[in-house]
CSV table of C-alpha atoms in Angstrom, one decimal:
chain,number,residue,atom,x,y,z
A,33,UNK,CA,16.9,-34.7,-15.9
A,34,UNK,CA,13.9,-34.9,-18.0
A,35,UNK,CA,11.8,-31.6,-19.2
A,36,UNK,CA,9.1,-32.4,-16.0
A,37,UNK,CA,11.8,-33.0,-13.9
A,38,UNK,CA,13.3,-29.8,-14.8
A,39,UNK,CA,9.8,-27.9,-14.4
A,40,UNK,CA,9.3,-29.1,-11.3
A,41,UNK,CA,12.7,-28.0,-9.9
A,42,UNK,CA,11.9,-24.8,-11.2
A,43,UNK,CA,8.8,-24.3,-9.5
A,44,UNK,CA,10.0,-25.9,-6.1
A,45,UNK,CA,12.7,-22.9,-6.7
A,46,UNK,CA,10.6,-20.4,-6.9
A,47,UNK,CA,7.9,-21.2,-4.3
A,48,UNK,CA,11.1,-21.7,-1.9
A,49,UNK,CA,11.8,-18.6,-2.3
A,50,UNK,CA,8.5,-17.0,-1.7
A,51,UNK,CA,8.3,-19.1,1.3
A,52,UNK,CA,11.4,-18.1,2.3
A,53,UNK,CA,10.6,-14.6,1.7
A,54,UNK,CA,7.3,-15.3,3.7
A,55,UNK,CA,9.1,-16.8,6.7
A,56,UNK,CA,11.3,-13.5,7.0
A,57,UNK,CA,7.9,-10.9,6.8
A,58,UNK,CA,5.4,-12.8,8.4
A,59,UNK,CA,6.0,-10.8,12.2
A,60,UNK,CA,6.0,-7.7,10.9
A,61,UNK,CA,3.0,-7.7,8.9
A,62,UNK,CA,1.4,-8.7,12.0
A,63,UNK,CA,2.9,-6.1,14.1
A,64,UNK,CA,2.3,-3.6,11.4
A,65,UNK,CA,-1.9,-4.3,11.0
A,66,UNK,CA,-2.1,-4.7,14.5
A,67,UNK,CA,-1.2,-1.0,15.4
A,68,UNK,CA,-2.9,0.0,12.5
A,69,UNK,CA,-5.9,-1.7,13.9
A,70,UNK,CA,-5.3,0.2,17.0
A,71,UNK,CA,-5.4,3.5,15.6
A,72,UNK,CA,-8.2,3.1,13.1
A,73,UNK,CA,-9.9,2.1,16.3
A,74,UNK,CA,-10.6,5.2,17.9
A,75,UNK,CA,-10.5,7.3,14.6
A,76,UNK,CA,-14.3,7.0,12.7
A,77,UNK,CA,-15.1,7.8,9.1
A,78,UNK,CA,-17.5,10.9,9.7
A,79,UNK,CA,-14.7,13.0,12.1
A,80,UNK,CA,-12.0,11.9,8.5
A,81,UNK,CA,-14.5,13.5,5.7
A,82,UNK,CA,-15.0,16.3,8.5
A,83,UNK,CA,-11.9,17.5,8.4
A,84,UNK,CA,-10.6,17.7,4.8
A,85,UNK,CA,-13.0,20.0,3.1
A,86,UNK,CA,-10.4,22.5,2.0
A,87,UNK,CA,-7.2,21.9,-0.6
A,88,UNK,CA,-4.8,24.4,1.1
A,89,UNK,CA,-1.7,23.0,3.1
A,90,UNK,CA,-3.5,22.3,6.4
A,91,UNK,CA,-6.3,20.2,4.7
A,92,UNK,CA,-3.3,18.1,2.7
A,93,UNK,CA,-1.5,17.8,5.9
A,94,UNK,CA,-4.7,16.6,7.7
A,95,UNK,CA,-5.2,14.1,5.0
A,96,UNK,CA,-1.8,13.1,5.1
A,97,UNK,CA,-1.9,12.3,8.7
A,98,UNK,CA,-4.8,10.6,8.5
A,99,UNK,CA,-4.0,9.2,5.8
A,100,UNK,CA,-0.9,7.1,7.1
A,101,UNK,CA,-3.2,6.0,9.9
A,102,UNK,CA,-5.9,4.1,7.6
A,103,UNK,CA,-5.8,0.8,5.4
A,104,UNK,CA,-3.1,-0.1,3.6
A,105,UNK,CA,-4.7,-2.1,0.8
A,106,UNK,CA,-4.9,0.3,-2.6
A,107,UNK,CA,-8.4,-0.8,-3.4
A,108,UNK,CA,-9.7,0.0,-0.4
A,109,UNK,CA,-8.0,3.2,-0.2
A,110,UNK,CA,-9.1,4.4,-3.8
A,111,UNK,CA,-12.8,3.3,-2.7
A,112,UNK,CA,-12.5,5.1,0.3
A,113,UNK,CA,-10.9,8.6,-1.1
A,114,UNK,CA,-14.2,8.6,-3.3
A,115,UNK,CA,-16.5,8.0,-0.5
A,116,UNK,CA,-14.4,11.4,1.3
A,117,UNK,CA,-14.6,13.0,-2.3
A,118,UNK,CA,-18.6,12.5,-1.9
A,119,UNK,CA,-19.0,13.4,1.3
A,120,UNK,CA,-17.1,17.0,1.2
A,121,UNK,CA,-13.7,16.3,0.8
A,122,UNK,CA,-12.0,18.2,-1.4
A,123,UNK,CA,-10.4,16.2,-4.5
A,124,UNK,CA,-6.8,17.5,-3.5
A,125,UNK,CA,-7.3,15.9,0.1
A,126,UNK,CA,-9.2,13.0,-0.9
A,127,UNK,CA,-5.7,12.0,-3.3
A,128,UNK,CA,-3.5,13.1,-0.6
A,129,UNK,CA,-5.2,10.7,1.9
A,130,UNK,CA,-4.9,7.9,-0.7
A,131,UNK,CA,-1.6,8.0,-1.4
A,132,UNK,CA,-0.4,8.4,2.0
A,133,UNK,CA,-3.1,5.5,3.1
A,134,UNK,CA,-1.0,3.0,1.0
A,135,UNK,CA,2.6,4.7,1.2
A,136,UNK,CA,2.9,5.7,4.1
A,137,UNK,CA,1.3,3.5,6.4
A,138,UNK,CA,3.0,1.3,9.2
A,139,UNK,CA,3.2,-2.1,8.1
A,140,UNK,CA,5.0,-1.0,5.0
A,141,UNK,CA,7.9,0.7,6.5
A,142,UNK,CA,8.3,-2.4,8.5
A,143,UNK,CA,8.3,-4.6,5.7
A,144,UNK,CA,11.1,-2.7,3.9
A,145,UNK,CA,13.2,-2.5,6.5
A,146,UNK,CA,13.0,-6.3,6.9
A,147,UNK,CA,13.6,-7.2,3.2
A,148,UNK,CA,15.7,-4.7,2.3
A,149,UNK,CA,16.9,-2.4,4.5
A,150,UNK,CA,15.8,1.0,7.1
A,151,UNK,CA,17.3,3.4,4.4
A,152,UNK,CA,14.3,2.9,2.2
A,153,UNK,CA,12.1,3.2,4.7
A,154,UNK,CA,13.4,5.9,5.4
A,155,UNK,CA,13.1,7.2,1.4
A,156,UNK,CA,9.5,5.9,1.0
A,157,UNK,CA,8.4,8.5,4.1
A,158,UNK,CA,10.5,11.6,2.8
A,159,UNK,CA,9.4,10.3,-0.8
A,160,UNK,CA,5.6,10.0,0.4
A,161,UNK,CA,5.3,13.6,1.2
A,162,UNK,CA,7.2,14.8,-1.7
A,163,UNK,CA,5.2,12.9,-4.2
A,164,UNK,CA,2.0,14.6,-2.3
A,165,UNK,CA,3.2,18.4,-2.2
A,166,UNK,CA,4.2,18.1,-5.5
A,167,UNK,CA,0.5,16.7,-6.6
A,168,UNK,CA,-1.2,19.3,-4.6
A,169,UNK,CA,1.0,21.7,-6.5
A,170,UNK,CA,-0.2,19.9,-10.0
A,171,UNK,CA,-3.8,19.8,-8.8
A,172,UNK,CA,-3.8,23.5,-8.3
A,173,UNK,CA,-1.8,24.7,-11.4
A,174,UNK,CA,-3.1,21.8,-14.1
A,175,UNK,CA,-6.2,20.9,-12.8
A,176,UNK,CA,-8.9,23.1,-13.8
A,177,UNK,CA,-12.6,23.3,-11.8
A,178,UNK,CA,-14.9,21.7,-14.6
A,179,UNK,CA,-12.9,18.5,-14.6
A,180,UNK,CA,-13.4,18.5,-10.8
A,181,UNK,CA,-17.0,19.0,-10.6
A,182,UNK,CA,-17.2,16.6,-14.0
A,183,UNK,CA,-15.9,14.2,-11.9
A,184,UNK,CA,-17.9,14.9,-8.7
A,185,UNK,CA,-20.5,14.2,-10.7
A,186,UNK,CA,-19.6,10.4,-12.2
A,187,UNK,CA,-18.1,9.7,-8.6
A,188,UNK,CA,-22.0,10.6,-7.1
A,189,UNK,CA,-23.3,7.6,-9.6
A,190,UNK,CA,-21.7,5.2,-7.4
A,191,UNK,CA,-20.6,2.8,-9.8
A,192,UNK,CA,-18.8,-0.3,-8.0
A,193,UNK,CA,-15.3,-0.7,-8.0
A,194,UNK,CA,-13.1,-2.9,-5.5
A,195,UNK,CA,-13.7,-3.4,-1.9
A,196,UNK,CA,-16.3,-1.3,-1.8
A,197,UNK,CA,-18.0,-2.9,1.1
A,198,UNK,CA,-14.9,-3.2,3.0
A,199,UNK,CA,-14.3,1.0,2.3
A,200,UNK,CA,-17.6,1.8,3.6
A,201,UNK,CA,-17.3,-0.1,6.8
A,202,UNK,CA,-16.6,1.5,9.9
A,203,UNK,CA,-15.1,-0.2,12.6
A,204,UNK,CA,-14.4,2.5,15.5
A,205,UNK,CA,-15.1,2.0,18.9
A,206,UNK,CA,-18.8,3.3,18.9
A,207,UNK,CA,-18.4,4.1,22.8
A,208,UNK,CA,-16.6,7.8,24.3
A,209,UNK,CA,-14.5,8.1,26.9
A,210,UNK,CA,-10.2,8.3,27.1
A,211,UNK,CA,-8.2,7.0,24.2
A,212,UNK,CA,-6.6,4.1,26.7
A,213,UNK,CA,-10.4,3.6,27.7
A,214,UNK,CA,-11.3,2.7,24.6
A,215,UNK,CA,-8.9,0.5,23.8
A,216,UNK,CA,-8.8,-1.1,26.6
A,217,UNK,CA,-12.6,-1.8,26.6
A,218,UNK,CA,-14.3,-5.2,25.5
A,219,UNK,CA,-15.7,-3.1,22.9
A,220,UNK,CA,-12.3,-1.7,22.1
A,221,UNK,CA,-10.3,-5.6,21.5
A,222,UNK,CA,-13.6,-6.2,19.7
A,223,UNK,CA,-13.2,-3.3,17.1
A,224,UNK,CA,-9.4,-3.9,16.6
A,225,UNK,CA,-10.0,-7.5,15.7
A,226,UNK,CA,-12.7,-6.8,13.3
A,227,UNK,CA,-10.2,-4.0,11.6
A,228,UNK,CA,-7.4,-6.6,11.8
A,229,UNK,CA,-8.9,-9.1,10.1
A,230,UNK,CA,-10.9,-7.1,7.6
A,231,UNK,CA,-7.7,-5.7,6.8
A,232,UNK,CA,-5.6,-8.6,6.2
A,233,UNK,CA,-8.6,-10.1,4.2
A,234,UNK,CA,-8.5,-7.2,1.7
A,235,UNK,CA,-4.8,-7.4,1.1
A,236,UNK,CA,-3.9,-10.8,1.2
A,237,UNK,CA,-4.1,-11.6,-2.5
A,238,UNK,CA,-2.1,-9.1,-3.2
A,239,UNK,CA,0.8,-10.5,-0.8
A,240,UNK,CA,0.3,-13.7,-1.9
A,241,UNK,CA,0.9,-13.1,-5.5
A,242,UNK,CA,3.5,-10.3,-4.9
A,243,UNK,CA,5.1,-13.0,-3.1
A,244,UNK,CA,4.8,-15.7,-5.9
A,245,UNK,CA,5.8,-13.1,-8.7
A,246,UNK,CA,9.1,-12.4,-6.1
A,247,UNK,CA,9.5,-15.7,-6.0
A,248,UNK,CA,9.7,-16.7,-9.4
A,249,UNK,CA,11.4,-13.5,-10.8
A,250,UNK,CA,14.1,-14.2,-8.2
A,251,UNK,CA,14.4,-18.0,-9.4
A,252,UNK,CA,13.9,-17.8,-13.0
A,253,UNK,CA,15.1,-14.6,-14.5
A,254,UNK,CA,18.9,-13.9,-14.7
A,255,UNK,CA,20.7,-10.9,-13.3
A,256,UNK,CA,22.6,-10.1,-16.5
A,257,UNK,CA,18.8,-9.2,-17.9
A,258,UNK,CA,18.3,-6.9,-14.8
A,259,UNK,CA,21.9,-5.4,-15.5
A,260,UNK,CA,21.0,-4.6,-19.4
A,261,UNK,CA,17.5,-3.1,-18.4
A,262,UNK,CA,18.8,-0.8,-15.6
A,263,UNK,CA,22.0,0.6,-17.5
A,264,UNK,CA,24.0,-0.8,-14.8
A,265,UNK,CA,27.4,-0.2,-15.0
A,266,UNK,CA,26.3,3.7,-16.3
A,267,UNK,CA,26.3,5.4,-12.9
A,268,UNK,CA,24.6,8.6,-14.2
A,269,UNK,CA,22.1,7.0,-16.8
A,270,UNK,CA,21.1,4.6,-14.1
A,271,UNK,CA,20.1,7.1,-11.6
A,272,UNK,CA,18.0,8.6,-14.5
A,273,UNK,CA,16.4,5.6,-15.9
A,274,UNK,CA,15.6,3.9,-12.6
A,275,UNK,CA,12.2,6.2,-11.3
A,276,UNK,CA,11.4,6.1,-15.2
A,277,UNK,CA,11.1,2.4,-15.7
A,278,UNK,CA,10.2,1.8,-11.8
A,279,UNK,CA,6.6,2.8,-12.3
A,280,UNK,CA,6.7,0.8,-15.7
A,281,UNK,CA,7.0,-2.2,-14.5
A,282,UNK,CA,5.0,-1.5,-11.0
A,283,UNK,CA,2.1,-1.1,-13.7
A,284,UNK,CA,2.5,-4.6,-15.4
A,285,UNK,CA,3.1,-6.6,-12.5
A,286,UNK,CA,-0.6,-6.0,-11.3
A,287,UNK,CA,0.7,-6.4,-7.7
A,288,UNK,CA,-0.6,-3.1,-5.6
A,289,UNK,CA,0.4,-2.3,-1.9
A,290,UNK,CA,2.6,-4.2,0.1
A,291,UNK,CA,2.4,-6.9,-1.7
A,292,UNK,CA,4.9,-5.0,-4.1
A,293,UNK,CA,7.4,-4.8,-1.8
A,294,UNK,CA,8.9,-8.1,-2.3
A,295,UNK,CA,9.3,-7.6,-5.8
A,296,UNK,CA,11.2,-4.2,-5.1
A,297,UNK,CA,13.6,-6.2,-3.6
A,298,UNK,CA,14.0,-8.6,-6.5
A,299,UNK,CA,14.4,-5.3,-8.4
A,300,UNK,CA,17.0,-3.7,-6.2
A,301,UNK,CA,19.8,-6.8,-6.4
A,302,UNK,CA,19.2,-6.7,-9.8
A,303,UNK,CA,20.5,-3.4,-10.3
A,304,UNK,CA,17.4,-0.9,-10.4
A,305,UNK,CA,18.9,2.3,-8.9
A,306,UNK,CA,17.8,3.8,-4.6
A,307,UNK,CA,15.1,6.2,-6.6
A,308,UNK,CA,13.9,3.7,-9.3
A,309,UNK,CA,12.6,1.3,-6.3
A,310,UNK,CA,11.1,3.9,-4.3
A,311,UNK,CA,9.3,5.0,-7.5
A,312,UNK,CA,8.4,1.5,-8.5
A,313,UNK,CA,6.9,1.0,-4.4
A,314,UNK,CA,4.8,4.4,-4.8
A,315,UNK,CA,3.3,3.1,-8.7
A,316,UNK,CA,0.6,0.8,-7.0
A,317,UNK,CA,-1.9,3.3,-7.3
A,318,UNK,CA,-1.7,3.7,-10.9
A,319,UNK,CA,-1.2,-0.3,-11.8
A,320,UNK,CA,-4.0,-1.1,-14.6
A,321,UNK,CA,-6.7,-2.8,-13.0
A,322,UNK,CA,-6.8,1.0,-10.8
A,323,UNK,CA,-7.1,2.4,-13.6
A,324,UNK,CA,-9.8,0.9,-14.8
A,325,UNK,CA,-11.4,1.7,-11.4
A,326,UNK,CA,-10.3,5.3,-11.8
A,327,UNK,CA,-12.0,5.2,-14.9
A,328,UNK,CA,-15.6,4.0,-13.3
A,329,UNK,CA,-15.0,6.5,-10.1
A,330,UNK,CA,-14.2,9.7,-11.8
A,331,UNK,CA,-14.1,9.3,-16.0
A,332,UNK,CA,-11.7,8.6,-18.2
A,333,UNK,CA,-10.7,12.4,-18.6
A,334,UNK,CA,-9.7,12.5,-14.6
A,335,UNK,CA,-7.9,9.2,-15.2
A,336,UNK,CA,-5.7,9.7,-17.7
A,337,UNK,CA,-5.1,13.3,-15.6
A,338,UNK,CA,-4.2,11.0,-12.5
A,339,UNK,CA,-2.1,8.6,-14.5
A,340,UNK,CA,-0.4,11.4,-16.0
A,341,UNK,CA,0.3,13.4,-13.2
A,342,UNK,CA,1.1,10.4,-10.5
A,343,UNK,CA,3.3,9.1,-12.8
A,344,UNK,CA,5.8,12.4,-12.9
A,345,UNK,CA,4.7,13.3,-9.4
A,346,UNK,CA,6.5,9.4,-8.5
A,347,UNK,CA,9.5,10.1,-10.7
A,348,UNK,CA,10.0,13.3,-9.3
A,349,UNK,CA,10.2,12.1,-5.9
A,350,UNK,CA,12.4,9.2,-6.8
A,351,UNK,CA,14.2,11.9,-8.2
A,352,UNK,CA,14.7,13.6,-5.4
A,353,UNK,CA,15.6,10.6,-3.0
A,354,UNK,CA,18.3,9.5,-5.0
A,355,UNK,CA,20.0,12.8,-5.1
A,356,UNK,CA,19.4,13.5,-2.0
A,357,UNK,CA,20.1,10.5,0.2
A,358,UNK,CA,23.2,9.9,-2.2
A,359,UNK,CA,25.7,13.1,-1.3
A,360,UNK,CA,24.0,12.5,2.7
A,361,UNK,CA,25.6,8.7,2.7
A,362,UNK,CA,22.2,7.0,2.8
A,363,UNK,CA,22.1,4.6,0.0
A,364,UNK,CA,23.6,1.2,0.9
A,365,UNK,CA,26.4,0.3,-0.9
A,366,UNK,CA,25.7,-3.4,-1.3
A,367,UNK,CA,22.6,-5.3,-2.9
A,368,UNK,CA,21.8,-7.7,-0.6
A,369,UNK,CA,18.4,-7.6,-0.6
A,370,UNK,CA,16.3,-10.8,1.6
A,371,UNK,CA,15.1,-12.8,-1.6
A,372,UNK,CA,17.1,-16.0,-1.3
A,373,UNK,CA,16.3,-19.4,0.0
A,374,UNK,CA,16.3,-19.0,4.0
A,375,UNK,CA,16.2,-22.1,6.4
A,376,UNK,CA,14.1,-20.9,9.5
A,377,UNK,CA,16.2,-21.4,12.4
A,378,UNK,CA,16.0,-21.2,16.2
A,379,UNK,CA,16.5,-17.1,15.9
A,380,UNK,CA,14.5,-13.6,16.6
A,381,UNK,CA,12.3,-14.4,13.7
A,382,UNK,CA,11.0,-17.6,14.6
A,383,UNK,CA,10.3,-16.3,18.3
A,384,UNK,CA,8.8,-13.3,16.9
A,385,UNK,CA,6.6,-15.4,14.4
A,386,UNK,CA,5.5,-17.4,16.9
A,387,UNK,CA,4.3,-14.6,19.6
A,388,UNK,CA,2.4,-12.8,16.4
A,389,UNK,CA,1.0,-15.4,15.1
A,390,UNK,CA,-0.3,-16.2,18.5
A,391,UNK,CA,-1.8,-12.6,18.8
A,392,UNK,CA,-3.3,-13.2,15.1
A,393,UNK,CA,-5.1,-16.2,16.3
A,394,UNK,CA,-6.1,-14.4,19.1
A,395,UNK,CA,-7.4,-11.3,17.2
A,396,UNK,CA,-8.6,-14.2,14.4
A,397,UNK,CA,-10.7,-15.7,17.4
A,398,UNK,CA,-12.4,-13.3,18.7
A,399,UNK,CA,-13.6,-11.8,15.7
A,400,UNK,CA,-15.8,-14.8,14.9
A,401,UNK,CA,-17.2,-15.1,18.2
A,402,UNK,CA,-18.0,-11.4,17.7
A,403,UNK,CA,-20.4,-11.7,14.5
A,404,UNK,CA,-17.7,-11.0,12.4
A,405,UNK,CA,-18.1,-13.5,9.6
A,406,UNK,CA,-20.6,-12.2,7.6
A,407,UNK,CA,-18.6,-8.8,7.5
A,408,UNK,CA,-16.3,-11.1,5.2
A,409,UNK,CA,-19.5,-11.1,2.7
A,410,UNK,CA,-19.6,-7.5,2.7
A,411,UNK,CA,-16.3,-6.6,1.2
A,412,UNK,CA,-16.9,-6.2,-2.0
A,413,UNK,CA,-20.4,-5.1,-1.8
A,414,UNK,CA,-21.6,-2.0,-3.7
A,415,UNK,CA,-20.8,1.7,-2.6
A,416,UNK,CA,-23.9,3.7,-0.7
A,417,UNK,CA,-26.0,5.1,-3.4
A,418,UNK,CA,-25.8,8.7,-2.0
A,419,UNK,CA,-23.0,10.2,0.5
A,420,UNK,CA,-25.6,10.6,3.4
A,421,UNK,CA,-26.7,6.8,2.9
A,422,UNK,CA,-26.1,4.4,6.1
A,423,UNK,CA,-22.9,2.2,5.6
A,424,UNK,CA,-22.2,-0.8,7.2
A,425,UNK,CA,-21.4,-0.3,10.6
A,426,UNK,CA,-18.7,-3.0,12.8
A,427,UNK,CA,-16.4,-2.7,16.0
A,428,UNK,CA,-18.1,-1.8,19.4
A,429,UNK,CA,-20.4,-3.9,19.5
């Protein structure tokens, strides 16, 4: 087989792969945004800032909460923990609702279940908290009041990051009346598409190319590398090294959100240890081109405090699920991870595909023929110049 020949096999590998990989997800992404949608519905922007003006345990647990019922794309969840930061929330809260707005979020816990298997979705939502307590507890001890108010004060320039338009959107159901009313209004199915589509648009690079970068790694890079870089075959130093390196390469793959999940998968048949993937899934906030945004938002002193401390904070918790679900029986004991090439077949996938993608279309549909389109333009227009500035204002209409 010639060179080209050879190329070409290679690639047709590895985008097999990702389609594969695709194929196997492509429900329960649906599902997942959908009752996102749902609850981001009836929950608006002005009643989130509201309620986490403190930094003691019930405003982290607030933000948590709320947190884990907002967007799961990391850009828009970094953009939208400043726009809290500016409007009163306190810096503590406004990091607790960002991290729990990418980590612990529906769609993801879905996701890892499919591809690899319901014990680390289980880890990634006893991890999530962890990794937040443990930050709260940083912020207090570490983090002194200058820095804060230092960075209060670049955050109140308003210089642009990512998704910025798409952060300061907000897509509630304008109307009152009973939860089920809502929802169930014409105003309510017209709110949940525009924060279903809005939110797929703002995380499907990030899908695609954690998919690709799955795909390839899968086809192209031997176990036996995996094996030397883990320490496999060193049960204790492989437990250690695993939520050290995790966040390592979570950093140079560029791939934030879910759309890192895919590659965690990769990671886990090739040997990385239960913690090391958990911390590797919690590093998209701190992958380099956040940083740079963290940089812009708050100044290069606060970033290289959050880098810092989200870094330990993520090895710490991986930490603790490895030696914790590991005496309980809750790590699986074989690597079987769904990264391989996978025939679709006449099976509960390809039904469940086809129902979603039916309510996608639906969803897809009616956003249009509500004035959605030019929504799509706004996504990564600038922040509001000043925290009591009108935003742009969707769903209910």
């Amino acid at each position: 087989m010639s060179v080209i020949g050879e190329a070409l096999a290679a690639v047709g590998h590895a985008l097999a792969v990702a389609g594969s990989m695709t194929w196997q997800i492509t429900w329960s992404l649906i599902l997942g945004f959908t009752l996102s949608a749902l609850v981001q519905a009836v929950v608006r922007r002005e009643t989130v800032a509201g309620l986490l003006g403190g930094r003691g345990p019930a405003a982290v647990a607030r933000a948590t909460g709320l947190g884990a019922a907002s967007s799961s794309c990391s850009y828009a969840a970094v953009a939208l923990a400043r726009s809290l930061f500016r409007k009163g929330a306190s810096f503590t809260a406004a990091m607790s609702f960002e991290i729990a707005s990418t980590n612990l979020v529906i769609e993801l816990g879905i996701i890892l279940a499919l591809l690899l298997s319901w014990q680390f979705t289980l880890a990634e939502f006893v991890g999530g908290p962890v990794m937040i307590v443990l930050l709260a507890v940083a912020f207090r001890i570490f983090v002194r009041q200058r820095l804060i108010d230092a960075a209060h004060d670049q955050a109140d320039r308003g210089l642009a990051g990512s998704m910025e338009g798409h952060a300061a959107m907000d897509m509630s159901i304008a109307a009152g009346g009973s939860f089920w009313r809502r929802l169930g209004s014409r105003n309510g199915y017209t709110s949940v598409s525009h924060i279903f589509v809005m939110e797929w648009a703002a995380v499907i690079r990030d899908i695609v190319i954690g998919l690709l970068i799955a795909g390839a790694v899968a086809a192209w890079v031997p176990d036996s590398f995996w094996q030397r870089l883990f320490l496999t075959g060193h049960p204790l130093a492989e437990r250690l090294w695993g939520p050290l390196i995790g966040p390592v390469i979570s950093m140079l793959s560029f791939v934030c959100s879910i759309g890192n999940v895919p590659l965690a998968a990769v990671l886990w048949n090739g040997g990385i240890s239960f913690g090391g993937v958990v911390s590797f899934i919690f590093a998209d906030l701190i992958i380099i081109p956040i940083l740079v945004i963290y940089q812009k938002y708050y100044g290069t002193k606060m970033m290289l405090v959050l880098l810092g401390l989200f870094y330990v904070s993520m090895v710490i918790a991986g930490y603790v699920v490895e030696f914790t679900f590991g005496p309980l029986g809750l790590i699986p004991a074989t690597r079987t991870a769904t990264v391989g090439t996978i025939t679709p077949q006449w099976n509960y996938t390809t039904y469940l595909n086809i129902v979603f993608l039916l309510l996608a279309a639906a969803l897809l549909v009616r956003f249009f023929r509500s004035g959605g389109a030019p929504m799509l333009k706004m996504m990564g227009g600038a922040p509001p110049a000043r925290p009591g500035q009108p935003v742009p204002q969707a769903g209910g209409r």
